[in-house]
Short mmCIF file of C-alpha atoms and ligand atoms in Angstrom, two decimals:
data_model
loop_
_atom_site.label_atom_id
_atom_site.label_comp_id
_atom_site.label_asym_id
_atom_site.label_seq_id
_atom_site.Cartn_x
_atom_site.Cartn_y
_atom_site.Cartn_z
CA UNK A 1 3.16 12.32 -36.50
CA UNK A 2 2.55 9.22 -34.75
CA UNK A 3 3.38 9.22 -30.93
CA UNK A 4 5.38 6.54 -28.72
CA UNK A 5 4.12 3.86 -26.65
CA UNK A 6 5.03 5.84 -23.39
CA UNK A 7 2.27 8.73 -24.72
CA UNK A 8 -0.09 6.47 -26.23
CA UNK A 9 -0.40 4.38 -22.98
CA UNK A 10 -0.33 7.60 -21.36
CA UNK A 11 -3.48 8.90 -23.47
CA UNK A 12 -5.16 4.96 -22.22
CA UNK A 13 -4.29 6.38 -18.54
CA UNK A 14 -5.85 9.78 -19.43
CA UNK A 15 -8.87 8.23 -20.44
CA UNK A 16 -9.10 5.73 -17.79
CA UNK A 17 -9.49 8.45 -15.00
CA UNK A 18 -12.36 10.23 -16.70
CA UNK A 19 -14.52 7.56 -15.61
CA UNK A 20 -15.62 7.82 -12.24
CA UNK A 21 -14.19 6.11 -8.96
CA UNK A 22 -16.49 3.64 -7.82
CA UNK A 23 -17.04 0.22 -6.80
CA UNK A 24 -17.66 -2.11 -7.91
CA UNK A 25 -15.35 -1.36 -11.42
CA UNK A 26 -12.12 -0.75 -12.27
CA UNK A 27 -11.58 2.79 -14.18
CA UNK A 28 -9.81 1.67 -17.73
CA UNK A 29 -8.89 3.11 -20.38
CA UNK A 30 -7.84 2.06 -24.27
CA UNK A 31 -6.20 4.16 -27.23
CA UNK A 32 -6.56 2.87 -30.87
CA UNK A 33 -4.15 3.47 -33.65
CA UNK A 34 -4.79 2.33 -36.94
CA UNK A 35 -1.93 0.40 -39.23
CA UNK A 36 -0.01 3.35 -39.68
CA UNK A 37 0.32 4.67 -35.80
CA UNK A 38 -2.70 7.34 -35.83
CA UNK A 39 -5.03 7.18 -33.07
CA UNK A 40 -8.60 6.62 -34.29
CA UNK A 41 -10.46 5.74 -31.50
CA UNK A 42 -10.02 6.73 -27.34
CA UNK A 43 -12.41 4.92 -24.85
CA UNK A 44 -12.76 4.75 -21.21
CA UNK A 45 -15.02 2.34 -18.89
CA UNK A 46 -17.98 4.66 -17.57
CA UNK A 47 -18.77 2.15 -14.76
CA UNK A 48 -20.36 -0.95 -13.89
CA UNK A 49 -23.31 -1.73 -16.66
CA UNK A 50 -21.96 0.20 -19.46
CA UNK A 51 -19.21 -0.79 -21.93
CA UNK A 52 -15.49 -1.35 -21.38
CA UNK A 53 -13.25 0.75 -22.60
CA UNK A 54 -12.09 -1.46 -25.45
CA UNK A 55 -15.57 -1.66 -26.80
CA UNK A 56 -15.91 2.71 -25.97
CA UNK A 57 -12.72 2.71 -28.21
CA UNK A 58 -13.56 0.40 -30.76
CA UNK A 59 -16.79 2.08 -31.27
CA UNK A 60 -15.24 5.45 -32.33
CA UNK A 61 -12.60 3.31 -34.88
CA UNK A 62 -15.01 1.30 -36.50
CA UNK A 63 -13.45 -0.21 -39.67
CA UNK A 64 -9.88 1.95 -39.18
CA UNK A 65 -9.17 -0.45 -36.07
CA UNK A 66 -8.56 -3.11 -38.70
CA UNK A 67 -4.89 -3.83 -38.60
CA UNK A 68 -4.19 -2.09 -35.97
CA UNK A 69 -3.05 -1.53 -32.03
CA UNK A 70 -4.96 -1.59 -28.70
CA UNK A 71 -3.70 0.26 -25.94
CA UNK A 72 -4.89 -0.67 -22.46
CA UNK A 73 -4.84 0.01 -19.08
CA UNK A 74 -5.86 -3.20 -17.95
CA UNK A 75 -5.42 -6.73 -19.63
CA UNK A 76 -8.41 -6.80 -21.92
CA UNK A 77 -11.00 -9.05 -20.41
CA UNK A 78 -12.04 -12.81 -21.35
CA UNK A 79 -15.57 -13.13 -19.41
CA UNK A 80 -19.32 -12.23 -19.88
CA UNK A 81 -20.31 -10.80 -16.95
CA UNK A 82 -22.60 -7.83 -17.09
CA UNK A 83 -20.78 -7.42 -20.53
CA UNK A 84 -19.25 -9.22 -23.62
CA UNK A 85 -15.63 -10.44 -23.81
CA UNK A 86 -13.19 -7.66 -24.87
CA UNK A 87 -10.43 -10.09 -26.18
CA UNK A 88 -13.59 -11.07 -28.56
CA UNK A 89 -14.52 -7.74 -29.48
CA UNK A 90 -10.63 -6.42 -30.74
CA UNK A 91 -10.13 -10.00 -32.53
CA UNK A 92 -13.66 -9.26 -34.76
CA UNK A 93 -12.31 -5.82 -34.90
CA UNK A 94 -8.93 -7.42 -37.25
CA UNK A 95 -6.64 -5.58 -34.23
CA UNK A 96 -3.06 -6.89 -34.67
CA UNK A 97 -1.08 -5.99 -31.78
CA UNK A 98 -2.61 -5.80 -27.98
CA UNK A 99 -0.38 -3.24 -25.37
CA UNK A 100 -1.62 -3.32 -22.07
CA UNK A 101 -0.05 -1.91 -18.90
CA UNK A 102 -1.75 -4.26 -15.71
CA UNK A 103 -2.29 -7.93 -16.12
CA UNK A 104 -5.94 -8.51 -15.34
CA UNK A 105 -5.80 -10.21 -11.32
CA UNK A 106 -9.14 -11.46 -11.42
CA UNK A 107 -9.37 -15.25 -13.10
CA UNK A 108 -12.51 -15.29 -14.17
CA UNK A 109 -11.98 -12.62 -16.38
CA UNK A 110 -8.33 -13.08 -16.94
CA UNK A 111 -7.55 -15.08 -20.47
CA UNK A 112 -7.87 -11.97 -22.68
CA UNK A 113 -4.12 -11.98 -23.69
CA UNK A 114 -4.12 -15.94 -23.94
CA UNK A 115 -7.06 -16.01 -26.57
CA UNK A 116 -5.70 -12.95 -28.40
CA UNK A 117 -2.08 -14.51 -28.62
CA UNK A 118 -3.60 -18.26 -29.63
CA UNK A 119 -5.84 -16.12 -32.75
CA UNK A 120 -2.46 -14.57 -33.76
CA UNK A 121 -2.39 -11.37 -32.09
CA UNK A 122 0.54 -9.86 -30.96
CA UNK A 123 0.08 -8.99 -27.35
CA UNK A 124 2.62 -7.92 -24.36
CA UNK A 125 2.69 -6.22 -21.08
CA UNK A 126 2.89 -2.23 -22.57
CA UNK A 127 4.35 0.39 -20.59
CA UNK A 128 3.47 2.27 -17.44
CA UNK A 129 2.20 -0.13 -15.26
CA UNK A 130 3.07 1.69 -11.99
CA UNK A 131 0.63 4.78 -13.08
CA UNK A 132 -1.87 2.57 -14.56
CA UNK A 133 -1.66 0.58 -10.87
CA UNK A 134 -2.38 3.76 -9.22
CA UNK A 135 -5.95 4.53 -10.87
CA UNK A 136 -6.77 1.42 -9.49
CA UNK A 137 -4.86 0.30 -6.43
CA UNK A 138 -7.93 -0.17 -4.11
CA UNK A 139 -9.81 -2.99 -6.90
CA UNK A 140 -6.32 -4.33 -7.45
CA UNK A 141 -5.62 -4.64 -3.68
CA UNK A 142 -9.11 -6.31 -3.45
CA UNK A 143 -8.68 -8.68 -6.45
CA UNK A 144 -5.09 -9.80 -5.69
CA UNK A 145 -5.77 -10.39 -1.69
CA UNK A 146 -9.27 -11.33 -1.78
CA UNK A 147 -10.15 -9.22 0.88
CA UNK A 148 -11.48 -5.40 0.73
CA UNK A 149 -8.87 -2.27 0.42
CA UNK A 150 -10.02 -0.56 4.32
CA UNK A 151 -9.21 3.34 4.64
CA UNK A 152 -9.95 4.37 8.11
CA UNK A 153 -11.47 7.67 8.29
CA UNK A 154 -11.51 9.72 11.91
CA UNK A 155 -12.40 13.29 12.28
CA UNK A 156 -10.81 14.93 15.34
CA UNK A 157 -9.30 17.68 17.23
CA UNK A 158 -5.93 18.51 17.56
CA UNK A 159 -5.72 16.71 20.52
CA UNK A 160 -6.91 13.50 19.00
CA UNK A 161 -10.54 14.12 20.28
CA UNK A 162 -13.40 12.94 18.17
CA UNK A 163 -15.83 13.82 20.34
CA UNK A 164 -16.27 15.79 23.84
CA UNK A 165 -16.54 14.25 27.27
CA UNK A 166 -20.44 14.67 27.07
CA UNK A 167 -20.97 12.44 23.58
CA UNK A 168 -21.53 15.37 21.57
CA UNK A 169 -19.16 15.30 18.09
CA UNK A 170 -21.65 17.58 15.77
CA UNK A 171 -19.52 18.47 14.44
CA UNK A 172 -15.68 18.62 14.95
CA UNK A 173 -14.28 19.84 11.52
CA UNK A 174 -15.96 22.12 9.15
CA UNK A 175 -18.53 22.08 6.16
CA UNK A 176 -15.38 21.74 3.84
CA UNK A 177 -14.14 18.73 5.48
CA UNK A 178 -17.29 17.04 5.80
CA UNK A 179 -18.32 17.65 1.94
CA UNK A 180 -14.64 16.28 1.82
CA UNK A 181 -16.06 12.72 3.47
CA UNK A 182 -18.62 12.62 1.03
CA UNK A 183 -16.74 12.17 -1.85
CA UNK A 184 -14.88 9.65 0.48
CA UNK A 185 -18.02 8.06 0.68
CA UNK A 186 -18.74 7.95 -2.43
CA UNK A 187 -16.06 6.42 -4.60
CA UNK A 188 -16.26 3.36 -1.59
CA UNK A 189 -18.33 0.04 -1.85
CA UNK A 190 -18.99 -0.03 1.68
CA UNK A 191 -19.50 2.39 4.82
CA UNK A 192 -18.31 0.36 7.78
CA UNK A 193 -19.26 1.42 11.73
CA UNK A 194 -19.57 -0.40 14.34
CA UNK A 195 -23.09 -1.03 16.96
CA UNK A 196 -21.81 1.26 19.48
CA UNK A 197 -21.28 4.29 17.01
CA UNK A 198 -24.62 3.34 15.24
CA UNK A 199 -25.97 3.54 18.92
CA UNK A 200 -25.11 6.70 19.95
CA UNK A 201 -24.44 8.56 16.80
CA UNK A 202 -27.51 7.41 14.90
CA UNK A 203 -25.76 8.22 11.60
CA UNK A 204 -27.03 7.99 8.13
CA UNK A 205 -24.27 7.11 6.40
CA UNK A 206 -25.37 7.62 3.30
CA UNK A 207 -23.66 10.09 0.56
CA UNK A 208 -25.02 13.58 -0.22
CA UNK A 209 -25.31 16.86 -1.91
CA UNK A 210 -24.19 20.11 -1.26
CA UNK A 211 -28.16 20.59 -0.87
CA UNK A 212 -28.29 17.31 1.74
CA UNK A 213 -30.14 15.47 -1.24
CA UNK A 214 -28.73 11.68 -0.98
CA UNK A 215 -26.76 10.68 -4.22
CA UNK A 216 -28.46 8.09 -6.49
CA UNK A 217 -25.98 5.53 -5.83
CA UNK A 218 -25.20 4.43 -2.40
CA UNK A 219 -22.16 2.78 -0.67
CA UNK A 220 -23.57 -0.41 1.37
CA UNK A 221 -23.93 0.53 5.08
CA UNK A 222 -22.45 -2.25 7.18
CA UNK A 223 -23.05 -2.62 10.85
CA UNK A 224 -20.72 -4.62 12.81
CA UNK A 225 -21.81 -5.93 16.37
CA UNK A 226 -24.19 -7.64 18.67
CA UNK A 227 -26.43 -5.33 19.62
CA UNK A 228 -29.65 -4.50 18.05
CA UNK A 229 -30.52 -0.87 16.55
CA UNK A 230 -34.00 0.40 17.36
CA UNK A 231 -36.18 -0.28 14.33
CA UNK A 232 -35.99 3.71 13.71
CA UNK A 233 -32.68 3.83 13.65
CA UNK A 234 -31.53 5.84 10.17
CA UNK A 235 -29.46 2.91 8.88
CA UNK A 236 -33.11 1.16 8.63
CA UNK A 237 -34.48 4.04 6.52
CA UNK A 238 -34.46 2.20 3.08
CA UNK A 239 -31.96 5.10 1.66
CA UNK A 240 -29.42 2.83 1.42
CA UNK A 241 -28.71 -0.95 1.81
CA UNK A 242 -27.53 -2.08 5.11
CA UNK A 243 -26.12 -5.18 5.94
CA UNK A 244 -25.74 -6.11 9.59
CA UNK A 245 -22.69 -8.38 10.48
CA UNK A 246 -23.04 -9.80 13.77
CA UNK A 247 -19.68 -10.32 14.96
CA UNK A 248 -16.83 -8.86 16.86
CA UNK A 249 -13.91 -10.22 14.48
CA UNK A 250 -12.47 -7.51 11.65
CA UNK A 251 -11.61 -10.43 9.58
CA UNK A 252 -14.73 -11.83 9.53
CA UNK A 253 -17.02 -8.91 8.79
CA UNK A 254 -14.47 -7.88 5.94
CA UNK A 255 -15.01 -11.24 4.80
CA UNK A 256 -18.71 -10.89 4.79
CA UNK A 257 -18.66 -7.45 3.20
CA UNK A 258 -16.11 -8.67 0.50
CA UNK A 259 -19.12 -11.33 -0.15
CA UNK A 260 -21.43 -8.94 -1.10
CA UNK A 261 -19.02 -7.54 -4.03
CA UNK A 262 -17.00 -4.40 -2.23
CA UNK A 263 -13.76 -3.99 -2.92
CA UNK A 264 -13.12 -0.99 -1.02
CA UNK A 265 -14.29 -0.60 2.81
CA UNK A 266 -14.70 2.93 4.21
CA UNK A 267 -14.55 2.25 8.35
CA UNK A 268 -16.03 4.90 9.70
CA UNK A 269 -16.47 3.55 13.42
CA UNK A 270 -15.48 4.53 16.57
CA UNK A 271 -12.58 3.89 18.65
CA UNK A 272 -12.83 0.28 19.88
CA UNK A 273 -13.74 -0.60 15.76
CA UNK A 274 -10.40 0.80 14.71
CA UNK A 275 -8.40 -0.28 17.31
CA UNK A 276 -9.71 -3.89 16.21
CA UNK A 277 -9.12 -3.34 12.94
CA UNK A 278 -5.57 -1.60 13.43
CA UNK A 279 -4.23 -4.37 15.69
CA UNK A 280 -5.64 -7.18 13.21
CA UNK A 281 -3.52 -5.09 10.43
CA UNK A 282 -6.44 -4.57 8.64
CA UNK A 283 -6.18 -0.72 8.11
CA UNK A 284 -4.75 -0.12 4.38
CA UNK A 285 -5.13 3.43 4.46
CA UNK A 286 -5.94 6.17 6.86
CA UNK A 287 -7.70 9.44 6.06
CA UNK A 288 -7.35 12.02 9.43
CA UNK A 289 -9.42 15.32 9.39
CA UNK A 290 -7.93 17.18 11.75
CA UNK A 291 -9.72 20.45 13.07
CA UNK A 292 -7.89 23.47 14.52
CA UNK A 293 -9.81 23.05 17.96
CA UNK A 294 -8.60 21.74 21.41
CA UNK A 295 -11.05 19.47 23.97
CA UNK A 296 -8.80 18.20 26.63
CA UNK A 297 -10.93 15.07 27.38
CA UNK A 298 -13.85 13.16 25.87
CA UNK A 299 -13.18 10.26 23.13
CA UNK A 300 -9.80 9.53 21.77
CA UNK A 301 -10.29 8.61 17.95
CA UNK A 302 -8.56 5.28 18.71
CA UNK A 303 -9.13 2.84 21.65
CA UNK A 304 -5.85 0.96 23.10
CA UNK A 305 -4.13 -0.71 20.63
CA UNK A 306 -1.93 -2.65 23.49
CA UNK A 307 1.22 -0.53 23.52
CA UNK A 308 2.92 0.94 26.64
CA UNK A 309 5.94 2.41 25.22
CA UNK A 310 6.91 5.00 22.51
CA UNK A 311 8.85 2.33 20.20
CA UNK A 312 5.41 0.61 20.20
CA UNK A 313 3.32 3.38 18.31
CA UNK A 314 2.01 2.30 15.15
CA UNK A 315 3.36 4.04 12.40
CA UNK A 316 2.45 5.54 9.64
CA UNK A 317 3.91 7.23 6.16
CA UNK A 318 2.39 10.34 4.91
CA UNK A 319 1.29 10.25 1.43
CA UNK A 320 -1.16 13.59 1.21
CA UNK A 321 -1.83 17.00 3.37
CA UNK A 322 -4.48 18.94 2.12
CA UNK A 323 -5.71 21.65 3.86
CA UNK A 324 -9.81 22.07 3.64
CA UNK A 325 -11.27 25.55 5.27
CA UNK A 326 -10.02 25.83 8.52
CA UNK A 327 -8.70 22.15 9.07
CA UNK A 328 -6.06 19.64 7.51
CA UNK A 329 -6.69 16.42 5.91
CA UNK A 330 -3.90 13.83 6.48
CA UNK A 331 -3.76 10.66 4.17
CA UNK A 332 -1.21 8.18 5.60
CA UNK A 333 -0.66 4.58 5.49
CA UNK A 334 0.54 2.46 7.65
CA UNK A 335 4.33 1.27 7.00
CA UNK A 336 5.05 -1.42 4.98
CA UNK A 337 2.26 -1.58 3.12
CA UNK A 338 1.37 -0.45 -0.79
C1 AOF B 1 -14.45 -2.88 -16.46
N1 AOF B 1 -14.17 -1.99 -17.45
O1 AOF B 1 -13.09 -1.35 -19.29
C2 AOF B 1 -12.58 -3.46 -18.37
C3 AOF B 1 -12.86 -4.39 -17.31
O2 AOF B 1 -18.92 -6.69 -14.58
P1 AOF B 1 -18.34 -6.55 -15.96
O3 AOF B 1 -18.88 -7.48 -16.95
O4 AOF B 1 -18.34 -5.11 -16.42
O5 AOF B 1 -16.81 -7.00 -15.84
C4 AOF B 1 -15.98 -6.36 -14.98
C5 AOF B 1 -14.61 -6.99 -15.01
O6 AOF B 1 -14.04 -6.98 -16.33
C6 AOF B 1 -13.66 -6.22 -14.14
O7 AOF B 1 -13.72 -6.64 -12.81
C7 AOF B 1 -12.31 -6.52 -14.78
O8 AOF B 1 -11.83 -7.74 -14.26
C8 AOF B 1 -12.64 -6.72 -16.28
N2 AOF B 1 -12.23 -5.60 -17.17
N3 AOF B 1 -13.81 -4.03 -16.41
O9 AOF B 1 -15.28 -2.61 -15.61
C9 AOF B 1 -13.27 -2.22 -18.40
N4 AOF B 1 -11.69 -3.71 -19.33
ZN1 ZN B 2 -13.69 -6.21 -20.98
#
């Protein structure tokens, strides 16, 4: 029985999300049917290097493509970058009708539906675009504002402590949590602190194992600041790239992180970073591990952000608790933003 456009774009959104969350790439997917509705080919994008989904699907139809639909996730793509033009690939392929759920934001590789219409194809905007936004909505963000999709991750007390009154923060929430951050970590283009936290934290910042091993790819590790880290300092120990971005200004180190190819920016610096980047509204997202443990004075995860009053607290909407071990992990963003 052949299956609606609802399920089949569904099955695209299915696939998309088997591919793995990571900058640089957007995770898409793409269902093939043949002339007479049955699904002969489903593909999804592996990341950056490797085929897009199109070409994943079309491999698996071959010849039964011929005549044909394509459904997408994403417009199909017009460019050569690292690989061929997909509108190319489904027009040698004989498809005859294009689906796909998110225009592609991007203009050098946008086109894809204009060259596919112009050969004869016939191409719309399929269904599902909200849930096909979702798999994507830190690239999108990225590619539509032109600067980097921030989550702000702090790891405190319940008292809003991230560390105690003599420096020491190893560690505030448990092994969960922080294996938790990792995966954070990883799906991001970019670890952001600032030169105070590399200062006195000396962190790695790198993404690892359950064993400690570091992963083989690596978020860029971004140090914003004046001051100069000690030539042993772990960001210098060749795990990872680091990029040092000698300013004070959020927009401008966004700007010279966004440079480099990151669409998504994990800040991961202390309190005077965050407030900067709060009060500049440049804070998409905020990811708060909260441990079950009480200080009563030391560091505050967040430095003034130049309210006096209760009706001038920034707030945020709550999108995801999740409790992990012993503590919580709130995702919230702040209001009025997607
Ligand atoms: C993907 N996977 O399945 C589709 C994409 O660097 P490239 O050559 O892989 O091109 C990446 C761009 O191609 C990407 O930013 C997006 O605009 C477009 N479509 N990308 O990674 C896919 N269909
Ligand atoms: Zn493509």
């Amino acid at each position: 029985m052949t299956q609606t456009a609802t399920a089949l774009m569904q099955r695209a959104i299915d696939a998309a999300v088997l591919g793995v969350e990571a900058d640089p790439n957007p995770r898409v997917g793409c269902v093939l049917t043949d002339a007479g509705g049955e699904v002969v080919g489903v593909g999804h994008h592996r990341g950056a290097g490797t085929p897009h989904a199109e070409v994943d699907a079309l491999q698996q139809a071959g010849g039964a493509a011929r005549g044909g639909t394509a459904w997408v996730t994403l417009e199909p793509c017009d460019h050569t970058g690292r690989t061929g033009p997909c509108s190319v690939a489904l027009l040698d392929a004989g498809v005859a009708r294009v689906r796909y759920a998110v225009p592609e934001p991007w203009s050098e590789a946008a086109g894809g539906s204009a060259r596919l219409a112009a050969a004869g194809v016939d191409v719309a905007v399929g269904p599902l675009r909200e849930e096909a936004e979702t798999v994507n909505r830190t690239w999108l963000h990225a590619r539509r504002t032109g600067r980097p999709f921030v989550t702000w991750k702090s790891a405190s007390t319940l008292d809003g402590r991230s560390a105690a009154a003599d420096g020491s923060s190893r560690w505030v929430t448990g092994e969960p949590a922080r294996a938790d951050v990792h995966a954070l970590r990883a799906r991001c283009g970019a670890v952001l602190v600032g030169t105070g936290t590399a200062l006195a934290d000396d962190p790695a910042l790198t993404v690892r194992d359950g064993s400690g091993a570091p992963s083989a790819r690596q978020p860029l590790r971004v140090v914003v600041g004046t001051r100069r880290l000690p030539a042993d300092a772990r960001l210098h120990d060749g795990t990872a790239e680091t990029l040092v971005v000698p300013t004070h200004d959020p927009a401008a180190a966004l700007d010279a992180v966004h440079a480099t190819g990151v669409h998504h920016v994990l800040l991961e610096g202390g309190p005077t970073l965050a407030a900067a980047f709060l009060r500049a509204g440049l804070v998409d997202e905020v990811v708060a591990y909260v441990a079950p443990a009480l200080l009563g004075g030391g560091s505050p995860t967040v430095g003034d952000l130049g309210g006096t009053s209760i009706e001038d607290a920034l707030r945020l909407e709550t999108t995801d608790v999740t409790v992990l071990g012993g503590d919580v992990r709130i995702t919230a963003r702040p209001l009025g933003r997607s």
